[in-house]
Amino acid sequence: MRVGVLTGGGDCPGLNAVLRAITRKAEREYGDEVFGFLDGWRGVMENDYEVLTVEGMRGTLPRGGTILGTSRVTPYMSSDGIDQAKATITELGIDALIVIGGEGTLSCGLQIHNDGVVPVVGVPKTIDNDIGGTELTFGFDTAVDIATEAIDRLHTTAESHDRVMVVEVMGRHVGHIALWAGIAGGATMTLIPEEPFDIQAVAEAVSRRHKHGKYSSIIVVAEGAQPIPGTIELADYSVDQFGHQRLGGIGSVVAAELEARTGYETRVTVLGHVQRGGTPSAFDRVLCTWFGIEAIDAVHEKNFGSMVALQSGEVVQMPLADAVRELKTVNPRLHEVAKAFFP
Ligand code: F6P
């Protein structure tokens, strides 16, 4: 078969490990040709690709980012995008397309599949871990490791200066990174989008700690966390090419409010894209390898319109439509675990 593959949306560690696994089994077991489209859907629209081979993928397992490049454009954003994509698929004789991406990229893949442009198999990628149907997306474990190490380091400077340190982490509109890194990093409190926060209650909690002689605090804030309506005035936001809200900045708002309400010296650290950089964790390398192998198997089993997913510790195939139907929010029970440590 002639199998196309693309990486779309925000990059994250592990993308190359997925490409390496797909290429390995495609070439060695199935005798496929693998076409790596460049910069996500742009490469499909502009017939811009490179042929992936086992030899060419050597050394890519630990390499962060994506050797194919990525973007947030889709064929549905322009009047002739679909025609361009169809022309590429026909010209190259592509039998199936493996789409590696987050909610935006996978939703486009489902639409492309349903519109009969090319049969699609999805692979769930995002540090946010917000895709339904899969216990974990790849990139998440690495992002939590990065955020946890940062929080560990911030404890030492907070204790040295008796400061309140606010740490803003990524995660878009869910709090998985914040909650896991907050628990792992021993945060004083963790604020997540799933539960609007009461800034006065946070200030009082920090004050209680101080009164008991704990003069430093770490407050982890998910970039999508929101105050209870009417308690803090927030600036408007812009959107990216997928129409996603451009987040970032809530950490500075929380830090300013805490310093004003408690009088304690407060600083803010925004981890930003550091959480998406560098080499994938060992866990993500294994998950990516398994995802890639299962994805090329799904192609040869002709289970199209599907997505590989981690369920009960196994990588399985599930309907892509079920995966992208709704955002996966944090487990309320894990949120309660974190709250057991709030002051
Ligand atoms: O979806 C992954 C993610 O890192 C989000 O956590 C974050 O809000 C967004 O991408 C940032 O997008 P960009 O890379 O376009 O700044």
Short mmCIF file of N, CA and C and ligand atoms in Angstrom, two decimals, residues 72 126-128 170-172 223 246 273 276, ligand 1:
data_model
loop_
_atom_site.label_atom_id
_atom_site.label_comp_id
_atom_site.label_asym_id
_atom_site.label_seq_id
_atom_site.Cartn_x
_atom_site.Cartn_y
_atom_site.Cartn_z
N ARG A 72 -1.22 24.54 11.70
CA ARG A 72 -2.62 24.48 12.10
C ARG A 72 -3.57 24.82 10.95
N THR A 126 -1.13 15.07 22.13
CA THR A 126 -1.19 16.40 22.73
C THR A 126 -0.68 16.34 24.16
N ILE A 127 0.06 17.37 24.53
CA ILE A 127 0.51 17.39 25.94
C ILE A 127 -0.69 17.63 26.85
N ASP A 128 -1.81 18.11 26.29
CA ASP A 128 -2.97 18.47 27.12
C ASP A 128 -3.69 17.25 27.66
N MET A 170 0.72 24.73 30.77
CA MET A 170 -0.16 24.61 29.63
C MET A 170 -1.28 23.60 29.92
N GLY A 171 -2.07 23.29 28.88
CA GLY A 171 -3.16 22.33 29.05
C GLY A 171 -4.43 22.77 28.40
N ARG A 172 -4.40 23.96 27.77
CA ARG A 172 -5.56 24.52 27.09
C ARG A 172 -6.76 24.56 28.04
N GLU A 223 -3.26 27.23 32.43
CA GLU A 223 -3.44 28.44 31.59
C GLU A 223 -4.91 28.70 31.28
N ARG A 246 -6.23 31.74 22.29
CA ARG A 246 -4.81 31.82 22.65
C ARG A 246 -4.72 32.09 24.15
N HIS A 273 6.14 26.94 26.31
CA HIS A 273 6.51 25.91 25.33
C HIS A 273 7.69 25.04 25.78
N ARG A 276 6.78 21.52 25.92
CA ARG A 276 6.61 20.75 24.67
C ARG A 276 7.94 20.42 24.01
O1 F6P B 1 -2.43 22.02 22.55
C1 F6P B 1 -1.11 22.05 23.00
C2 F6P B 1 -0.76 23.44 23.45
O2 F6P B 1 0.56 23.44 23.92
C3 F6P B 1 -1.67 23.99 24.51
O3 F6P B 1 -1.40 23.45 25.80
C4 F6P B 1 -1.40 25.47 24.39
O4 F6P B 1 -2.46 26.27 24.89
C5 F6P B 1 -1.27 25.64 22.87
O5 F6P B 1 -0.85 24.38 22.37
C6 F6P B 1 -0.27 26.68 22.46
O6 F6P B 1 -0.38 26.81 21.06
P1 F6P B 1 0.81 27.50 20.19
O7 F6P B 1 1.87 26.47 20.04
O8 F6P B 1 0.13 27.85 18.89
O9 F6P B 1 1.28 28.68 20.97
#
